XYZ file of C-alpha atoms in Angstrom:
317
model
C 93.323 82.410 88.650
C 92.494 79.028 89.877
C 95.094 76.370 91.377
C 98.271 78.840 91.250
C 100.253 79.689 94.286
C 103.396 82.245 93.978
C 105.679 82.453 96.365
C 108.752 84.496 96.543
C 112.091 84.175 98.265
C 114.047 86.879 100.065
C 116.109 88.132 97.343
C 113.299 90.546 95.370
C 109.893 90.499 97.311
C 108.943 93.625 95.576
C 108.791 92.533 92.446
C 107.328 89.751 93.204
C 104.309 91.742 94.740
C 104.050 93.727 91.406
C 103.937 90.332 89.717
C 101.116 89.296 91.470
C 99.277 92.447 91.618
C 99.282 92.103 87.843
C 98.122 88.391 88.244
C 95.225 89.270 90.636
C 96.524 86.949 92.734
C 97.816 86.832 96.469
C 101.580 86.230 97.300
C 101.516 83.532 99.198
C 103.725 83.696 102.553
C 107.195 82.077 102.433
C 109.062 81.652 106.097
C 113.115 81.735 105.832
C 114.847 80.610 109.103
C 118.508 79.869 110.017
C 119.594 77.314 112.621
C 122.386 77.718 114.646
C 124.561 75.880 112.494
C 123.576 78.856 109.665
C 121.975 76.970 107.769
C 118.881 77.845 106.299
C 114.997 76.392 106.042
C 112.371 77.348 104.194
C 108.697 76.613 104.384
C 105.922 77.562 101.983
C 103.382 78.701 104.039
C 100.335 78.095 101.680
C 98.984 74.994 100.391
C 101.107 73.720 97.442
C 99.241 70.243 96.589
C 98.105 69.526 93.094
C 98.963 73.489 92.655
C 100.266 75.690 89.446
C 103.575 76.875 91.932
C 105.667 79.744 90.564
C 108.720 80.614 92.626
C 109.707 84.422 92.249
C 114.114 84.541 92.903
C 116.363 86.481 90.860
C 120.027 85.324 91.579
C 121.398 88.479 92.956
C 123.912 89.095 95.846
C 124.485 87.399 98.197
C 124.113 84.475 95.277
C 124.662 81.819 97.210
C 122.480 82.843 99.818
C 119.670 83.289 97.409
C 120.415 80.228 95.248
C 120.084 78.112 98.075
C 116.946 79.255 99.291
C 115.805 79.086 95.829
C 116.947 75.401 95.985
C 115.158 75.000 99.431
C 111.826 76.437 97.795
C 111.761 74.114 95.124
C 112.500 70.955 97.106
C 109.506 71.989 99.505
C 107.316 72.347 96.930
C 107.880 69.679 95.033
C 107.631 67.373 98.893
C 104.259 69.084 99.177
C 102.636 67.624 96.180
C 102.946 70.770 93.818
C 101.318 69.035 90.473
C 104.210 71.779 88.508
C 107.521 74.003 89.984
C 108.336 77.102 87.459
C 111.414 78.999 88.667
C 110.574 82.781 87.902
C 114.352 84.006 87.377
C 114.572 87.594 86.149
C 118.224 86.850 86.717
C 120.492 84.550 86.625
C 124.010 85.522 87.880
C 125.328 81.826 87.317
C 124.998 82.527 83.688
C 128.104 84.332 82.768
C 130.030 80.988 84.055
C 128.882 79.430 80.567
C 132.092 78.315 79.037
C 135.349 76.799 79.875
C 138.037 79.464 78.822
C 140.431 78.183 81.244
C 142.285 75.065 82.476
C 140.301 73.338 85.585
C 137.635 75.687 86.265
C 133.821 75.317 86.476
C 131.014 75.583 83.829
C 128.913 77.563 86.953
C 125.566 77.927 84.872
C 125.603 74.395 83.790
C 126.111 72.701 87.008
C 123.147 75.464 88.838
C 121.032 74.372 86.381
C 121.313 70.720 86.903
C 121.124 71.738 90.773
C 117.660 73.857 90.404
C 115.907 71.312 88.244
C 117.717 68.313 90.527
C 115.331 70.291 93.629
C 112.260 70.252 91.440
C 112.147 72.744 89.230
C 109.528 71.354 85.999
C 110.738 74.822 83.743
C 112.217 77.981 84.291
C 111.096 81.235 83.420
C 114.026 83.618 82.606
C 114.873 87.059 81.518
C 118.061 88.289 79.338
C 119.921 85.355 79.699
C 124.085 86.197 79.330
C 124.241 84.325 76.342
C 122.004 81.818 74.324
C 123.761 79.040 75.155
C 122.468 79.106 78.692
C 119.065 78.137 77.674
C 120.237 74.472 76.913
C 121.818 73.949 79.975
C 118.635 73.534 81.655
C 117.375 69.789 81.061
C 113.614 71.029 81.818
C 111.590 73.803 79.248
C 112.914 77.363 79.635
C 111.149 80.513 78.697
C 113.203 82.882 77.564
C 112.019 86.725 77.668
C 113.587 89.700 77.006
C 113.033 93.689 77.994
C 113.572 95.177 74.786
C 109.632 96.062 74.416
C 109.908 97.952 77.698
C 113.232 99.348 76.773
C 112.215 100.732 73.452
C 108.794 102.148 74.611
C 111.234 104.061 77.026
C 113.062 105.564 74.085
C 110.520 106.119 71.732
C 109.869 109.553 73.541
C 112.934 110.881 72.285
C 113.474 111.965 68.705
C 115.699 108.938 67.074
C 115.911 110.261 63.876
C 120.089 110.495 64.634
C 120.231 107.669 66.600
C 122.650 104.909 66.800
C 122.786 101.640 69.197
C 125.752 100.940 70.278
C 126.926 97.277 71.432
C 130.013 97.535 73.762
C 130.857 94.438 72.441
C 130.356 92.360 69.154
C 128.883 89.409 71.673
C 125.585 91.910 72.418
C 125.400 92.977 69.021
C 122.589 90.851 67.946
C 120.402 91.963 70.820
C 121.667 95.846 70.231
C 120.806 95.284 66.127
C 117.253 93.549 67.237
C 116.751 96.602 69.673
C 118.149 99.359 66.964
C 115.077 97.996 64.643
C 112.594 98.200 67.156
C 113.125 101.819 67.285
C 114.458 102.744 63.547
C 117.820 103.336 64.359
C 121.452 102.147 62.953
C 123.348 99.989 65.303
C 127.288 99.960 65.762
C 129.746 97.622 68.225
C 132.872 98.161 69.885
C 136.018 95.950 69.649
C 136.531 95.145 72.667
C 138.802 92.753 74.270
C 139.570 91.223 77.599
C 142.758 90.452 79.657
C 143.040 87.730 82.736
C 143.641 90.429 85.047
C 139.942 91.418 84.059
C 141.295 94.380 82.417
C 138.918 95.537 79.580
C 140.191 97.162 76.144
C 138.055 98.318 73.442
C 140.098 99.468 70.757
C 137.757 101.273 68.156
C 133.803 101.560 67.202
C 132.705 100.248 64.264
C 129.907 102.155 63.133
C 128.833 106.008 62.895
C 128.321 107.514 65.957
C 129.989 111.149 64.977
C 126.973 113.834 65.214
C 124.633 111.406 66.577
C 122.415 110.434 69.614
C 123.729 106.967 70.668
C 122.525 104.822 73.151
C 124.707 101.910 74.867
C 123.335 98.756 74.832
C 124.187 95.979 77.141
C 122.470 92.732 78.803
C 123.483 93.713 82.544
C 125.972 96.922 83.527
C 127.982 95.620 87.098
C 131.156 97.061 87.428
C 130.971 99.279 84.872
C 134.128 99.102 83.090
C 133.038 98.598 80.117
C 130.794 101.110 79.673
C 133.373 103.509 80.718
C 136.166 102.073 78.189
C 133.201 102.223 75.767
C 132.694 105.979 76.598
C 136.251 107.153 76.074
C 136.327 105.575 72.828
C 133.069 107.340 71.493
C 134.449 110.572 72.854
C 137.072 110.593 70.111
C 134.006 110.519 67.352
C 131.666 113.189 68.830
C 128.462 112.015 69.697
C 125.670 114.479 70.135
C 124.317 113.287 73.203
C 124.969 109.274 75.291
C 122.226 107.392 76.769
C 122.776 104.048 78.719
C 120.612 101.274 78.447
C 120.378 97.479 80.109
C 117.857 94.838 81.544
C 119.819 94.092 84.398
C 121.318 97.083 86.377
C 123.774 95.556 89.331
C 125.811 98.372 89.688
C 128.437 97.037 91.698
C 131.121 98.297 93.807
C 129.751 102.193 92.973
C 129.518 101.588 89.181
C 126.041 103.703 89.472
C 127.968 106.840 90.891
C 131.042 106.482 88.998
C 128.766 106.487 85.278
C 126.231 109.172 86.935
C 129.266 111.437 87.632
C 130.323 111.375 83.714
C 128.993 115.042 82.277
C 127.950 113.857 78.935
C 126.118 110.729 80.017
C 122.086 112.138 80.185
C 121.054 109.288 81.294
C 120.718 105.365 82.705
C 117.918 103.091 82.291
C 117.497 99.401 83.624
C 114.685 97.087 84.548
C 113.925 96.010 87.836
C 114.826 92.654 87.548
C 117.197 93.275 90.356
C 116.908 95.425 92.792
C 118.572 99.360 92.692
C 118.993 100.471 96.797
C 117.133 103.027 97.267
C 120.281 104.810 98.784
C 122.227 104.369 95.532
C 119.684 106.226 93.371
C 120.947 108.979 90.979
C 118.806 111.921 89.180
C 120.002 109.923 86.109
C 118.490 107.021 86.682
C 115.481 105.626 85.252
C 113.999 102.274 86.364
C 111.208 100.343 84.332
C 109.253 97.805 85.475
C 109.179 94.357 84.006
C 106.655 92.802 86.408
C 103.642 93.108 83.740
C 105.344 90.957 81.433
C 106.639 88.825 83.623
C 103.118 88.340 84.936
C 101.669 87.856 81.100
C 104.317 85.117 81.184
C 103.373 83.007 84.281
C 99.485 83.744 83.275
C 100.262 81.908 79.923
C 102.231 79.386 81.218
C 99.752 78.524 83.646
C 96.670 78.592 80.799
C 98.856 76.279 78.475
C 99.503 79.429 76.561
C 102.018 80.681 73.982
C 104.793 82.431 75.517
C 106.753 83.550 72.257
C 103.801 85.248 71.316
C 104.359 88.244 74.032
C 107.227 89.102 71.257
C 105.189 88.960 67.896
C 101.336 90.548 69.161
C 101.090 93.823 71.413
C 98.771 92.791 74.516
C 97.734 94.124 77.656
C 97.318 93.024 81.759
């Protein structure tokens, strides 16, 4: 591909390699310093001028650390002449600070989104956003994909003919009813509330899940909490068997050994939109890629494309 140049920052390089393997195209070197001050510097070691630039940075910990060299790569490709500056965010952290619920406090995603495109950025490219609203925070275009292709092709090796998706809250359960289709199954949501302490209740299920295979449903599993509320309350109907599902699998503070440890869970499956240590792997865990659609993306971005297509046509890279 002519006049493109990715670059990727610190935070996922080997996705971004995948990405570009898919592309055809090289990864082009990025150099991350820190003065003695600790701050950081950046410099994109490949020509940028009158270039197609895609910068590969999921927001993942430490955030700020990788936000700001995000912010860096953007303002020194857009003072190297870059003729366009897409953000390739597979995720973005900043996007469960999305309303004000609280006296004083911050709209996070709003004001990072103002910061990326105030650097440079021309459009984003995202994955699984936290909730739709997020997309119109950014003043600049934003494609928005989603893994439930690579999710369901996951599933579809299992017999679903007693299957049930299962929202843990009724905030996912548009994505868990789109996914449910996908794959012919019947979708149900838990009630869930939550306290300031951070405390999570869900109260009840609403749907069947006695007798049947269910699989959990969620944009992005961290702590864990949920799920595990989630679990107790399904216990109580009798599933047959529980499968966990998300895009974005954080798994912090142990949340990946603490849901591995449960007996009746068979199994956990996220992208690799963040990274999984390899240290923290389980026998349960299954990760699937998301690079070739992510590189289908940037390939029709670049040729002036369709992007919603990926969603409505099957295709190939």
């Amino acid at each position: 591909m002519r006049d493109i140049a990715v670059f990727s920052g610190s935070a996922h390089l080997g996705l971004a390699q995948e990405v570009c393997a898919h592309l055809g195209v090289p990864l082009s070197p990025t150099r991350v310093s820190r003065f003695a001050n600790d701050c950081l510097e950046v410099q994109l070691q490949a020509n940028c001028r009158e270039r197609d630039v895609f910068l590969i940075q999921p927001l993942v910990k430490p955030v700020q650390e990788h936000l700001v060299e995000l912010l860096l790569m953007c303002d020194a490709a857009r003072g190297a002449s870059a003729a366009r500056i897409t953000v390739v965010m597979p995720h973005y952290s900043y996007a469960r600070s999305d309303k004000k619920d609280a006296p004083r406090i911050s709209i996070g995603g709003r004001l990072v989104a103002d910061l990326m495109v105030a650097a440079g950025a021309s459009r984003v490219l995202a994955m699984t956003l936290h909730s739709p609203q997020v997309h119109g925070f950014f003043s600049v275009p934003v494609d928005h994909l989603h893994a439930l292709r690579e999710l369901a092709a996951h599933f579809r090796q299992y017999d679903l003919s007693r299957t049930t998706v299962v929202s843990p809250d009724l905030g996912n359960a548009k994505e868990a009813a789109a996914f449910a289709r996908r794959i012919g199954a019947q979708v149900a949501a838990g009630a869930k509330q939550r306290f300031p302490d951070d405390r999570v209740s869900i109260n009840a299920v609403i749907g069947d899940v006695a007798d049947r295979d269910v699989i959990v449903l969620d944009d992005e599993i961290a702590k864990g909490s949920t799920v595990l509320e989630l679990l107790d309350r399904l216990r109580e109907s009798g599933p047959r068997s529980i499968r966990l599902a998300c895009t974005h699998g954080l798994f912090a503070a142990g949340a990946l050994k603490r849901l591995s440890e449960q007996p009746d869970v068979l199994e956990i499956v996220c992208t690799n939109t963040v990274p999984v240590p390899e240290a923290e792997h389980t026998d349960k865990l299954r990760i699937l890629s998301i690079a070739p659609a992510l590189a289908e993306a940037v390939r029709r971005i670049h040729n002036g494309e369709s992007v919603s297509a990926l969603f409505e046509e099957s295709w190939t890279t």
